[in-house]
Coordinates of C-alpha atoms in Angstrom, one line a residue:
M20 CA -130.7 -128.2 -38.5
K21 CA -127.1 -127.8 -39.7
N22 CA -124.2 -126.4 -37.9
S23 CA -124.7 -122.5 -38.0
K24 CA -122.0 -120.0 -38.8
I25 CA -122.6 -117.9 -35.9
V26 CA -122.9 -119.0 -32.4
L27 CA -123.6 -117.0 -29.2
I28 CA -120.9 -117.3 -26.6
D29 CA -121.7 -118.0 -22.9
R30 CA -118.8 -115.8 -21.6
N31 CA -120.1 -112.6 -23.3
P32 CA -121.8 -111.0 -20.3
G33 CA -123.3 -108.2 -22.4
R34 CA -124.8 -110.6 -25.0
N35 CA -126.1 -112.9 -22.3
S36 CA -127.8 -109.9 -20.4
Q37 CA -129.3 -108.1 -23.3
T38 CA -130.5 -111.4 -25.2
Y39 CA -132.1 -112.2 -21.9
G40 CA -134.0 -109.0 -21.9
I41 CA -134.9 -109.0 -25.7
A42 CA -136.3 -112.4 -25.2
R43 CA -138.4 -111.2 -22.3
E44 CA -139.7 -108.3 -24.2
L45 CA -140.2 -110.3 -27.3
N46 CA -142.3 -112.8 -25.2
T47 CA -139.9 -115.7 -26.3
D48 CA -138.1 -118.4 -24.3
V49 CA -134.9 -117.1 -22.7
E50 CA -133.5 -120.6 -23.1
L51 CA -133.3 -120.1 -26.5
I52 CA -130.9 -117.0 -26.5
H53 CA -127.8 -119.1 -27.5
E54 CA -129.7 -120.4 -30.4
P55 CA -129.0 -119.3 -34.0
S56 CA -131.0 -116.2 -34.8
I57 CA -134.2 -115.6 -36.9
G58 CA -136.0 -112.5 -37.9
V59 CA -137.8 -110.2 -40.4
I60 CA -136.6 -107.2 -42.2
G61 CA -138.4 -104.4 -44.3
N62 CA -137.9 -101.4 -46.4
K63 CA -139.3 -98.3 -45.3
G64 CA -139.4 -94.8 -47.0
D65 CA -141.7 -91.5 -47.3
S66 CA -144.1 -92.6 -50.1
Q67 CA -147.0 -95.1 -50.5
C68 CA -144.6 -97.4 -51.8
Y69 CA -143.7 -98.2 -48.2
V70 CA -147.0 -97.9 -46.8
G71 CA -148.0 -101.6 -46.5
V72 CA -144.4 -102.9 -45.6
R73 CA -144.6 -102.5 -41.7
E74 CA -148.2 -104.2 -41.1
K75 CA -146.6 -107.3 -43.1
V76 CA -143.4 -107.5 -41.2
E77 CA -145.4 -107.4 -37.8
V78 CA -147.8 -110.2 -39.3
I79 CA -144.9 -112.5 -40.0
H80 CA -142.9 -111.4 -37.0
D81 CA -146.0 -112.6 -34.9
K82 CA -146.2 -115.8 -36.8
L83 CA -142.4 -116.4 -36.2
R84 CA -142.9 -116.0 -32.5
E85 CA -145.8 -118.6 -32.7
R86 CA -143.6 -121.1 -34.7
I87 CA -140.3 -120.8 -32.4
G88 CA -139.7 -122.8 -29.1
C89 CA -137.9 -125.7 -27.4
D90 CA -140.4 -128.4 -28.5
S91 CA -139.5 -130.7 -31.0
D92 CA -142.2 -129.4 -33.5
K93 CA -140.9 -125.7 -33.2
L94 CA -138.0 -123.9 -34.9
K95 CA -135.4 -123.9 -32.3
M96 CA -134.1 -120.4 -32.8
R97 CA -133.7 -117.0 -31.3
L98 CA -136.1 -114.2 -32.3
V99 CA -134.8 -110.8 -33.1
Q100 CA -136.5 -107.6 -33.4
P101 CA -137.7 -106.5 -36.8
E102 CA -135.2 -103.9 -38.7
F103 CA -136.1 -101.6 -41.4
S104 CA -133.9 -100.0 -43.9
I105 CA -134.5 -96.3 -45.3
A106 CA -134.9 -95.3 -48.7
T107 CA -136.4 -92.4 -51.0
S108 CA -139.2 -92.8 -53.6
D109 CA -138.3 -92.2 -57.0
G110 CA -142.0 -91.0 -58.1
I111 CA -141.8 -88.2 -55.5
R112 CA -138.0 -87.2 -56.5
N113 CA -138.3 -87.0 -60.2
G114 CA -137.3 -83.7 -61.7
T115 CA -135.7 -82.5 -58.4
K116 CA -132.1 -82.4 -57.4
E117 CA -132.9 -85.0 -54.5
M118 CA -133.3 -87.8 -57.3
R119 CA -129.4 -88.1 -56.9
Y120 CA -130.4 -89.9 -53.9
S121 CA -132.6 -92.6 -55.6
L122 CA -129.8 -95.1 -56.9
I123 CA -127.6 -94.1 -54.0
G124 CA -130.5 -95.3 -51.9
R125 CA -129.8 -98.9 -53.3
E126 CA -126.2 -98.6 -51.6
V127 CA -127.4 -97.2 -48.3
T128 CA -130.0 -100.2 -48.2
N129 CA -127.1 -102.6 -48.7
E130 CA -125.1 -101.2 -46.3
S131 CA -127.8 -101.0 -43.6
V132 CA -129.2 -104.5 -44.1
C133 CA -125.5 -105.7 -44.4
E134 CA -124.8 -104.3 -40.9
H135 CA -128.1 -105.8 -39.4
L136 CA -127.4 -109.2 -40.8
S137 CA -123.9 -109.6 -40.2
A138 CA -123.8 -107.7 -36.6
T139 CA -126.8 -109.5 -35.5
G140 CA -125.6 -112.8 -37.0
L141 CA -129.0 -113.8 -38.5
E142 CA -129.1 -117.4 -39.7
G143 CA -132.7 -117.1 -41.2
T144 CA -134.2 -113.8 -42.7
I145 CA -137.5 -113.0 -44.3
A146 CA -137.3 -109.6 -46.2
V147 CA -140.4 -107.5 -47.4
V148 CA -139.4 -105.1 -50.0
A149 CA -140.8 -102.2 -51.8
C150 CA -140.2 -99.5 -54.3
D151 CA -137.4 -99.6 -56.8
K152 CA -133.9 -99.6 -55.3
P153 CA -134.2 -101.1 -51.8
P154 CA -135.1 -104.7 -53.0
V155 CA -131.9 -104.8 -54.9
G156 CA -130.0 -103.4 -51.9
T157 CA -131.6 -105.9 -49.8
L158 CA -131.1 -108.7 -51.6
A159 CA -127.3 -107.7 -52.5
A160 CA -126.8 -107.5 -48.6
I161 CA -128.4 -111.0 -48.3
L162 CA -126.1 -112.6 -50.8
E163 CA -123.0 -111.1 -49.2
H164 CA -124.3 -112.5 -45.8
N165 CA -125.0 -115.7 -47.5
R166 CA -127.0 -117.6 -44.7
P167 CA -130.8 -118.9 -45.4
A168 CA -133.4 -116.0 -46.8
I169 CA -136.4 -115.4 -48.4
I170 CA -137.9 -112.4 -50.0
M171 CA -141.7 -111.2 -50.4
S172 CA -142.6 -108.2 -52.5
D173 CA -144.8 -106.0 -50.5
G174 CA -146.9 -105.7 -53.9
S175 CA -148.2 -103.2 -56.2
I176 CA -150.5 -100.2 -55.9
R177 CA -153.9 -101.0 -57.6
P178 CA -154.5 -98.6 -60.7
G179 CA -156.5 -95.4 -60.3
V180 CA -159.6 -94.7 -62.6
D181 CA -160.1 -91.5 -64.6
S182 CA -163.4 -90.3 -63.5
V183 CA -164.0 -88.7 -66.7
T184 CA -162.9 -91.2 -69.1
G185 CA -163.2 -94.5 -67.0
D186 CA -159.6 -95.4 -68.1
A187 CA -157.2 -96.9 -65.6
I188 CA -154.4 -94.5 -64.8
D189 CA -151.4 -94.6 -62.7
I190 CA -148.3 -92.2 -61.4
I191 CA -147.1 -92.2 -65.0
S192 CA -150.5 -90.5 -65.9
S193 CA -149.7 -87.6 -63.9
Y194 CA -146.1 -87.2 -65.4
Q195 CA -147.5 -87.2 -69.0
I196 CA -149.7 -84.3 -68.4
A197 CA -147.2 -82.4 -66.6
G198 CA -146.7 -79.9 -69.4
S199 CA -150.4 -79.1 -69.7
N200 CA -151.8 -75.7 -68.9
D201 CA -154.9 -77.1 -67.4
E202 CA -154.2 -77.0 -63.6
K203 CA -157.9 -78.4 -62.8
L204 CA -157.1 -81.6 -65.0
K205 CA -153.5 -81.9 -63.4
K206 CA -154.9 -81.8 -60.0
R207 CA -157.7 -84.0 -60.8
I208 CA -155.4 -87.0 -62.2
A209 CA -153.0 -86.5 -59.6
L210 CA -155.8 -87.1 -56.9
E211 CA -157.1 -90.0 -58.7
S212 CA -154.2 -91.8 -60.2
C213 CA -152.5 -93.3 -56.9
P214 CA -155.4 -94.7 -54.8
G215 CA -154.5 -96.9 -51.7
Y216 CA -150.8 -97.9 -51.4
G217 CA -148.2 -100.0 -52.6
S218 CA -145.2 -99.7 -55.3
C219 CA -145.8 -98.7 -59.1
G220 CA -148.0 -100.9 -60.8
G221 CA -146.9 -101.2 -64.4
I222 CA -143.9 -102.9 -65.9
F223 CA -141.7 -100.3 -64.4
T224 CA -138.6 -101.0 -62.3
Y225 CA -140.1 -102.2 -59.3
N226 CA -142.1 -105.1 -61.0
T227 CA -139.3 -105.6 -63.2
M228 CA -137.2 -106.2 -60.5
Q229 CA -139.8 -108.3 -58.4
T230 CA -140.1 -110.4 -61.4
F231 CA -136.1 -110.9 -61.8
I232 CA -135.9 -111.6 -58.1
A233 CA -138.4 -114.4 -58.2
V234 CA -137.1 -116.0 -61.3
V235 CA -133.6 -116.0 -60.1
G236 CA -135.2 -118.1 -57.2
M237 CA -135.2 -115.6 -54.2
Q238 CA -139.0 -115.0 -54.1
P239 CA -141.7 -117.5 -54.5
L240 CA -143.3 -116.7 -58.0
H241 CA -147.1 -116.5 -56.7
M242 CA -145.9 -113.8 -54.2
V243 CA -144.9 -111.3 -56.9
S244 CA -148.1 -110.3 -58.7
P245 CA -150.9 -109.6 -56.2
A246 CA -151.4 -106.2 -55.0
S247 CA -150.0 -104.7 -51.9
Q248 CA -153.5 -104.5 -50.3
D249 CA -154.3 -108.0 -51.3
E250 CA -155.4 -109.9 -48.1
R251 CA -153.1 -113.0 -49.3
R252 CA -150.2 -111.0 -48.2
K253 CA -151.3 -111.1 -44.6
N254 CA -153.5 -114.2 -44.2
D255 CA -151.6 -116.9 -46.3
F256 CA -148.0 -115.8 -47.5
P257 CA -146.6 -115.4 -43.9
N258 CA -146.9 -118.9 -42.9
E259 CA -145.8 -120.1 -46.2
L260 CA -142.5 -118.0 -46.0
I261 CA -141.8 -119.2 -42.8
D262 CA -142.3 -122.8 -44.0
Y263 CA -140.0 -122.4 -46.9
L264 CA -137.3 -120.5 -44.7
A265 CA -137.4 -123.6 -42.2
K266 CA -136.6 -126.0 -45.2
L267 CA -133.8 -123.8 -46.3
I268 CA -132.3 -123.8 -42.8
E269 CA -132.9 -127.5 -42.4
K270 CA -131.0 -128.1 -45.7
N271 CA -128.6 -125.2 -45.2
I272 CA -129.6 -123.7 -48.9
T273 CA -128.0 -120.2 -48.9
P274 CA -128.6 -117.4 -51.3
R275 CA -125.7 -118.3 -53.2
D276 CA -126.8 -121.9 -53.9
I277 CA -129.9 -120.1 -55.5
V278 CA -128.6 -117.2 -57.5
T279 CA -126.1 -118.6 -59.8
R280 CA -124.8 -117.9 -63.3
D281 CA -128.1 -119.8 -64.8
S282 CA -130.5 -118.4 -62.5
I283 CA -129.3 -114.9 -63.1
R284 CA -129.5 -115.6 -66.9
N285 CA -133.0 -116.6 -66.5
G286 CA -133.9 -113.3 -64.9
I287 CA -132.4 -111.3 -67.6
I288 CA -134.2 -113.3 -70.1
V289 CA -137.7 -112.9 -68.4
A290 CA -136.8 -109.2 -68.0
M291 CA -136.6 -109.1 -71.8
A292 CA -139.8 -110.9 -72.3
I293 CA -141.8 -108.6 -70.0
G294 CA -140.5 -105.4 -71.8
G295 CA -138.8 -104.6 -68.4
S296 CA -136.9 -101.5 -67.2
T297 CA -133.7 -100.4 -68.5
N298 CA -132.5 -100.4 -64.7
V299 CA -132.3 -104.1 -64.8
M300 CA -128.9 -103.6 -66.4
L301 CA -127.9 -101.6 -63.5
H302 CA -129.1 -104.2 -61.0
A303 CA -128.3 -107.3 -62.5
P304 CA -124.4 -106.8 -62.5
E305 CA -124.7 -105.5 -58.8
L306 CA -126.7 -108.7 -58.1
A307 CA -124.0 -110.7 -59.6
R308 CA -121.2 -109.1 -57.9
A309 CA -123.0 -109.8 -54.6
A310 CA -123.3 -113.4 -55.9
G311 CA -119.6 -113.8 -56.5
Y312 CA -119.5 -112.9 -60.2
D313 CA -117.0 -109.9 -60.6
D314 CA -117.6 -109.4 -64.3
F315 CA -121.5 -109.7 -65.4
Y316 CA -120.5 -109.5 -69.2
G317 CA -118.0 -111.9 -69.1
D318 CA -119.2 -114.4 -66.4
I319 CA -123.1 -114.2 -66.9
M320 CA -124.2 -113.0 -70.4
S321 CA -121.9 -111.1 -73.0
H322 CA -123.3 -108.0 -74.8
E323 CA -123.4 -110.1 -78.3
E324 CA -125.6 -112.4 -76.5
F325 CA -128.0 -110.5 -74.8
N326 CA -128.6 -108.4 -78.2
H327 CA -128.9 -111.8 -79.9
L328 CA -131.6 -113.0 -77.5
S329 CA -133.5 -109.7 -77.7
Q330 CA -133.3 -109.3 -81.4
N331 CA -133.8 -113.0 -82.6
V332 CA -135.1 -115.2 -79.5
I333 CA -137.1 -113.5 -77.0
P334 CA -140.3 -111.7 -77.7
V335 CA -142.7 -109.3 -75.4
V336 CA -145.4 -111.2 -73.9
V337 CA -147.3 -108.8 -71.8
N338 CA -149.5 -105.9 -72.9
A339 CA -148.7 -103.8 -69.9
R340 CA -147.8 -100.1 -68.8
P341 CA -145.9 -98.3 -69.8
F342 CA -146.1 -99.6 -73.4
G343 CA -149.3 -101.3 -73.2
K344 CA -152.5 -101.1 -71.5
Y345 CA -152.6 -103.3 -68.3
S346 CA -150.9 -103.4 -64.9
M347 CA -149.4 -106.0 -62.5
V348 CA -152.6 -106.6 -60.8
D349 CA -154.2 -107.6 -64.2
I350 CA -151.3 -110.0 -64.7
D351 CA -152.1 -111.4 -61.4
S352 CA -156.0 -111.9 -62.5
M353 CA -154.7 -113.8 -65.4
G354 CA -152.7 -116.2 -63.2
G355 CA -149.6 -114.2 -62.3
I356 CA -146.1 -114.2 -63.6
Q357 CA -145.9 -117.9 -63.2
V358 CA -147.8 -118.3 -66.2
I359 CA -145.2 -116.5 -68.1
V360 CA -142.3 -118.5 -66.6
K361 CA -144.2 -121.8 -67.4
D362 CA -144.7 -120.9 -71.1
M363 CA -140.8 -119.9 -71.3
I364 CA -139.8 -123.0 -69.9
D365 CA -142.1 -125.0 -72.0
S366 CA -140.7 -123.1 -74.9
G367 CA -137.3 -124.1 -74.1
L368 CA -136.2 -120.4 -73.1
L369 CA -135.5 -121.0 -69.5
N370 CA -133.4 -123.4 -67.4
G371 CA -135.9 -125.0 -65.3
D372 CA -133.2 -127.0 -63.3
T373 CA -132.2 -123.9 -61.2
L374 CA -132.9 -124.2 -57.4
T375 CA -135.3 -121.7 -55.9
C376 CA -136.2 -120.4 -52.3
T377 CA -138.9 -123.1 -52.1
S378 CA -136.2 -125.7 -52.1
E379 CA -137.6 -127.0 -55.5
T380 CA -136.2 -126.2 -58.9
L381 CA -137.9 -123.6 -61.1
T382 CA -139.6 -126.4 -62.9
E383 CA -141.0 -128.0 -59.8
Q384 CA -142.0 -124.9 -58.4
V385 CA -144.0 -124.0 -61.4
T386 CA -145.3 -127.5 -61.9
R387 CA -146.9 -127.3 -58.3
L388 CA -148.4 -124.1 -58.7
K389 CA -150.2 -125.2 -61.9
P390 CA -150.6 -121.8 -63.6
N391 CA -153.4 -121.0 -66.3
S392 CA -152.3 -120.7 -70.1
P393 CA -151.6 -117.2 -71.3
D394 CA -154.9 -115.5 -71.8
G395 CA -153.7 -113.5 -75.3
D396 CA -154.8 -110.2 -74.1
V397 CA -153.0 -109.3 -70.7
I398 CA -150.5 -112.2 -71.0
Y399 CA -149.3 -113.4 -74.5
S400 CA -147.5 -116.6 -75.5
I401 CA -144.2 -117.1 -76.8
K402 CA -145.5 -118.8 -79.9
E403 CA -148.1 -115.7 -80.5
P404 CA -146.3 -112.9 -78.6
Y405 CA -147.4 -109.1 -77.8
K406 CA -144.1 -108.0 -79.6
K407 CA -142.0 -109.9 -81.8
T408 CA -138.7 -108.7 -80.3
G409 CA -137.3 -108.4 -76.7
G410 CA -137.9 -105.1 -75.1
L411 CA -134.1 -104.0 -74.2
R412 CA -131.1 -103.5 -76.6
L413 CA -127.6 -102.8 -75.5
L414 CA -125.7 -100.3 -78.0
G415 CA -122.2 -99.8 -78.6
G416 CA -120.6 -97.5 -81.2
N417 CA -118.3 -94.2 -81.0
L418 CA -120.5 -92.5 -78.3
S419 CA -120.7 -95.9 -76.2
P420 CA -117.3 -97.6 -76.0
E421 CA -118.3 -99.5 -72.8
N422 CA -121.5 -101.1 -74.8
S423 CA -123.4 -99.8 -71.8
S424 CA -126.0 -97.7 -73.6
I425 CA -129.3 -99.0 -73.3
L426 CA -132.7 -98.7 -75.2
K427 CA -136.0 -99.8 -74.0
L428 CA -137.2 -101.0 -77.6
A429 CA -140.7 -102.1 -76.1
G430 CA -141.3 -98.3 -75.2
V431 CA -140.4 -96.7 -78.7
E432 CA -143.2 -94.9 -80.3
G433 CA -141.8 -93.9 -83.3
G434 CA -138.5 -92.6 -85.2
L435 CA -136.8 -95.7 -86.3
E436 CA -136.9 -96.1 -90.2
D437 CA -135.4 -99.4 -91.1
N438 CA -134.1 -99.8 -87.6
V439 CA -132.3 -96.2 -87.8
F440 CA -132.7 -93.0 -86.2
H441 CA -130.7 -89.9 -87.5
G442 CA -131.1 -86.8 -85.6
K443 CA -129.2 -83.5 -84.7
A444 CA -127.7 -82.9 -81.2
K445 CA -129.2 -80.4 -78.8
T446 CA -127.2 -80.7 -75.8
F447 CA -127.9 -79.9 -71.8
D448 CA -125.3 -79.8 -69.4
G449 CA -127.6 -81.3 -66.7
E450 CA -131.4 -82.4 -66.5
Q451 CA -132.3 -79.3 -64.9
K452 CA -131.5 -77.1 -67.9
L453 CA -133.5 -79.5 -70.0
L454 CA -136.6 -79.1 -67.8
D455 CA -136.1 -75.3 -67.7
A456 CA -136.2 -75.4 -71.5
L457 CA -139.2 -77.8 -71.8
E458 CA -141.0 -75.6 -69.4
N459 CA -140.2 -72.0 -70.7
N460 CA -139.5 -72.7 -74.5
P461 CA -141.1 -75.8 -75.7
D462 CA -141.0 -74.5 -79.3
S463 CA -137.3 -74.4 -79.5
F464 CA -137.5 -78.5 -79.8
K465 CA -137.8 -79.7 -83.2
D466 CA -138.7 -82.8 -85.2
R467 CA -135.6 -85.4 -85.3
D468 CA -133.8 -83.4 -82.3
M469 CA -131.6 -85.8 -80.3
V470 CA -131.5 -84.3 -77.0
V471 CA -128.2 -85.1 -75.0
V472 CA -128.4 -84.9 -71.1
R473 CA -124.7 -85.2 -69.7
Y474 CA -123.1 -84.9 -66.5
E475 CA -125.6 -87.0 -65.0
G476 CA -123.9 -90.4 -64.4
P477 CA -122.7 -92.1 -61.5
V478 CA -119.9 -89.7 -60.7
G479 CA -121.2 -86.7 -62.6
G480 CA -124.7 -86.3 -60.9
P481 CA -123.5 -87.8 -58.5
G482 CA -125.8 -90.6 -58.3
M483 CA -127.1 -91.1 -61.8
P484 CA -130.6 -89.8 -61.5
E485 CA -133.4 -91.0 -63.4
M486 CA -135.5 -88.6 -65.9
L487 CA -138.9 -89.6 -65.9
D488 CA -140.1 -86.0 -65.7
S489 CA -138.1 -85.2 -68.7
T490 CA -139.1 -88.0 -70.7
S491 CA -142.7 -87.6 -70.0
R492 CA -142.6 -84.0 -71.1
I493 CA -140.9 -85.0 -74.3
T494 CA -143.5 -87.6 -74.9
T495 CA -146.3 -85.4 -74.4
L496 CA -144.5 -82.9 -76.8
C497 CA -144.0 -85.5 -79.3
R498 CA -147.5 -86.5 -79.1
D499 CA -149.2 -82.9 -79.3
K500 CA -147.1 -82.1 -82.3
G501 CA -146.5 -85.2 -84.3
I502 CA -142.9 -85.2 -84.2
V503 CA -140.1 -87.4 -83.0
I504 CA -137.7 -86.5 -80.3
A505 CA -135.1 -88.7 -79.0
L506 CA -132.9 -88.5 -75.9
M507 CA -129.7 -89.9 -74.6
T508 CA -127.9 -89.5 -71.4
D509 CA -125.2 -90.8 -69.3
G510 CA -127.8 -90.8 -66.4
R511 CA -130.9 -93.4 -66.3
F512 CA -134.3 -93.5 -67.0
S513 CA -137.4 -94.8 -65.1
G514 CA -139.3 -98.0 -65.9
G515 CA -142.4 -95.9 -66.6
S516 CA -140.3 -93.8 -69.4
V517 CA -141.3 -94.3 -73.1
G518 CA -140.0 -93.0 -76.4
L519 CA -136.5 -93.2 -78.3
V520 CA -134.7 -92.8 -75.0
I521 CA -131.2 -94.3 -74.4
G522 CA -129.5 -94.2 -71.0
H523 CA -126.3 -95.3 -69.3
V524 CA -124.1 -93.9 -71.9
G525 CA -120.5 -94.7 -70.9
P526 CA -118.0 -93.6 -70.1
E527 CA -119.8 -90.8 -68.6
A528 CA -119.3 -87.0 -69.4
A529 CA -117.7 -86.4 -66.1
L530 CA -115.0 -89.0 -66.9
G531 CA -114.4 -87.5 -70.3
G532 CA -116.3 -90.1 -72.1
P533 CA -117.3 -89.0 -75.8
I534 CA -120.7 -87.7 -74.8
A535 CA -118.9 -85.0 -73.2
L536 CA -117.8 -83.8 -76.7
I537 CA -121.1 -83.8 -78.5
E538 CA -121.8 -80.3 -79.8
D539 CA -125.2 -78.8 -80.9
G540 CA -126.1 -79.7 -84.3
D541 CA -123.8 -82.8 -84.5
Q542 CA -125.4 -85.9 -86.4
I543 CA -126.2 -88.5 -84.2
I544 CA -127.2 -92.0 -85.5
V545 CA -129.0 -94.9 -83.5
N546 CA -128.6 -98.0 -85.8
L547 CA -130.4 -101.2 -84.4
N548 CA -129.2 -103.1 -87.3
N549 CA -125.8 -103.0 -85.6
N550 CA -126.7 -101.9 -82.4
S551 CA -124.7 -98.8 -82.3
L552 CA -124.9 -95.1 -81.0
S553 CA -122.6 -92.8 -83.0
C554 CA -121.7 -89.2 -83.7
L555 CA -120.7 -88.5 -87.3
E556 CA -118.5 -85.7 -86.5
L557 CA -116.5 -87.7 -83.9
E558 CA -115.6 -90.4 -86.4
D559 CA -113.0 -87.8 -87.6
H560 CA -109.9 -88.1 -85.5
L561 CA -108.7 -84.4 -85.8
I562 CA -112.2 -83.3 -84.7
Y563 CA -112.2 -85.7 -81.7
A564 CA -108.9 -84.8 -80.8
K565 CA -109.3 -81.2 -80.8
R566 CA -112.6 -81.3 -78.8
K567 CA -111.1 -83.5 -76.3
D568 CA -108.1 -81.3 -76.0
S569 CA -110.4 -78.4 -75.3
W570 CA -112.4 -80.3 -72.6
D571 CA -109.3 -81.5 -70.8
R572 CA -108.1 -77.7 -70.8
I573 CA -111.4 -77.0 -69.0
V574 CA -111.0 -79.7 -66.5
Q575 CA -107.5 -78.6 -65.5
K576 CA -108.5 -75.1 -65.0
N577 CA -111.1 -76.1 -62.6
N578 CA -108.9 -78.2 -60.2
G579 CA -109.6 -81.4 -62.0
T580 CA -113.3 -81.7 -62.4
H581 CA -115.6 -80.3 -65.0
P582 CA -117.7 -77.3 -63.9
S583 CA -120.9 -78.9 -65.2
L584 CA -120.7 -81.7 -62.4
G585 CA -123.4 -81.7 -60.1
E586 CA -123.0 -80.1 -56.6
I587 CA -121.8 -82.3 -53.6
D588 CA -123.1 -80.8 -50.3
T589 CA -123.3 -84.1 -48.5
R590 CA -120.8 -86.8 -47.3
L591 CA -123.1 -89.3 -49.1
L592 CA -123.0 -87.5 -52.3
N593 CA -119.1 -87.2 -52.1
N594 CA -118.8 -90.9 -51.4
M595 CA -120.8 -91.7 -54.5
R596 CA -118.5 -89.2 -56.5
C597 CA -115.1 -90.7 -55.3
N598 CA -116.1 -94.4 -55.2
A599 CA -119.0 -95.1 -58.1
V600 CA -118.1 -97.5 -60.7
S601 CA -119.6 -97.2 -64.1
A602 CA -122.9 -98.3 -65.4
V603 CA -121.5 -101.3 -67.1
H604 CA -120.4 -102.7 -63.6
G605 CA -123.6 -101.5 -62.1
A606 CA -122.9 -98.0 -60.8
G607 CA -122.5 -98.8 -57.3
M608 CA -120.0 -97.6 -54.6
H609 CA -117.1 -99.8 -55.1
P610 CA -113.6 -98.2 -54.7
N611 CA -111.5 -101.2 -55.2
R612 CA -113.0 -104.0 -57.6
D613 CA -110.6 -106.5 -56.3
L614 CA -112.4 -106.3 -52.8
W615 CA -115.9 -106.6 -54.1
V616 CA -116.3 -110.2 -52.9
S617 CA -113.9 -111.9 -50.3
S618 CA -113.6 -115.2 -52.5
P619 CA -115.1 -114.7 -55.9
R620 CA -116.7 -117.5 -57.5
S621 CA -115.1 -119.4 -60.3
I622 CA -117.1 -119.1 -63.6
E623 CA -119.8 -121.9 -63.7
T624 CA -120.5 -123.3 -67.1
S625 CA -123.8 -124.5 -68.2
N626 CA -124.7 -126.7 -71.5
F627 CA -128.3 -125.0 -71.4
K628 CA -128.8 -122.4 -74.3
P629 CA -132.1 -120.8 -74.8
Q630 CA -133.7 -122.1 -77.8
N631 CA -137.0 -120.7 -79.1
K632 CA -139.2 -123.7 -80.2
Y633 CA -141.5 -121.2 -82.0
K634 CA -138.7 -119.4 -84.0
S635 CA -139.5 -118.9 -87.5

């Protein structure tokens, strides 16, 4: 093993005495206390997402203890106690004011894991991750620490079964009947939709990000798709993880050697191909920052290239929830995400030369796994895709000067005519007012309404809550009445949301962005031919100036903030309000962008450009 960054010092009496004590309590050799340290971390929270994490962490910890020692065939390292981060569950919090803490949970995880890695001086880390935001916070901290590490998904929950219809159901099924008056139905679906444990099973945010993390190289590809309760996660994967980590330590391969411009581009391209969650475009900039790239759209992939790839090159290749039929466990039964990755490498869409946590290139890892060909029902091929265009689209226009607005095109169920939606604005200052209207006055919503929910951005919320409850009720209303209702917001959406919904509109209303100036009845145009989100009235400079002046006066009378901003009653919410950056930069808490990383990486160049061999 190469020289390590951190070495324990014999002259530190506290470190000596406590590490001797820990070694005895963990039943490891006290002669190892001055060796580089190794350990396991996990994400914890209060929902089914996290139930399986502790057991897997304990199994990996026990396997590590068996593998370390002073003998030549052992890992000569000091074992540390497992550590857990704390996070919320999006599924439980949606539709409540506590949802403000969801994205903030990514930041809290980052800080807690960073403190553990740095203060403990871990030279080798295995992380078991669960739910939506903690995996990203965990990986960001691992990238900042930049010592050998590897990640394993805790795994998805298996679908439930509707006892009446026999259909597979999940947590989204419960949300989509939330507006029903049939209380027995709602209770039955709630009881049947989430059996066992594990994180959300569709191609929602969790599985979007697990796939992303594997494709960028920090998780073995074959460890993404098995369910949380799959016995491989306890019987097979722990020793494999230790083997891979030992190679990383021996070769001194660090996370920033793996997570590079090219690997991040691979992750984004696969996210498009699986019809992934819009949240990937909050998390990818944050991970790029942690990897040393300050400007995602300048250093990694421009808005123009993103949309070109999604429109013209990358199709959707999975028939999966929320826009399709199947879940991640079905993808696993058809060979796992490695089937998708191999097909995309073979089609010239991914750079297979990127390094991964197995110490192999992406192509070498896929070749070793020998995945099946796409089955054509659950997993489709690039040549014969499930949907012809990619699942995500970034929008500009006069309502989105930052070009941050994002539409999950794979989840749109109607409303686009020649790729254009034309509607009338129906504004709500905060999601709760929208939920009240949907609950108490659903008939007030009309065909071709563009619902505008504002003051829910990173600063305004604060915390940029997602709106699965709102979008699910709107989806049900549209299906029941045979109408189209669109929604746009400076907040964000669950990966389980469907419909013509646009999030991350920036600048946000709290900062005086154009979304704050929309009035009821304004004409809103979504044009996917030129990827724009616009308000016709705000094209008139006099109208824009008049409305902005009125907004400024309201803010001045309210001591510098708009009265529609969400309440801040904790120090954590105040930190987010004071320190949040915009969605286009990842919506994290970074008060000074110049200090994001101590030594920003130079922009790497690559000759690799995705080429669709099957493009007509």
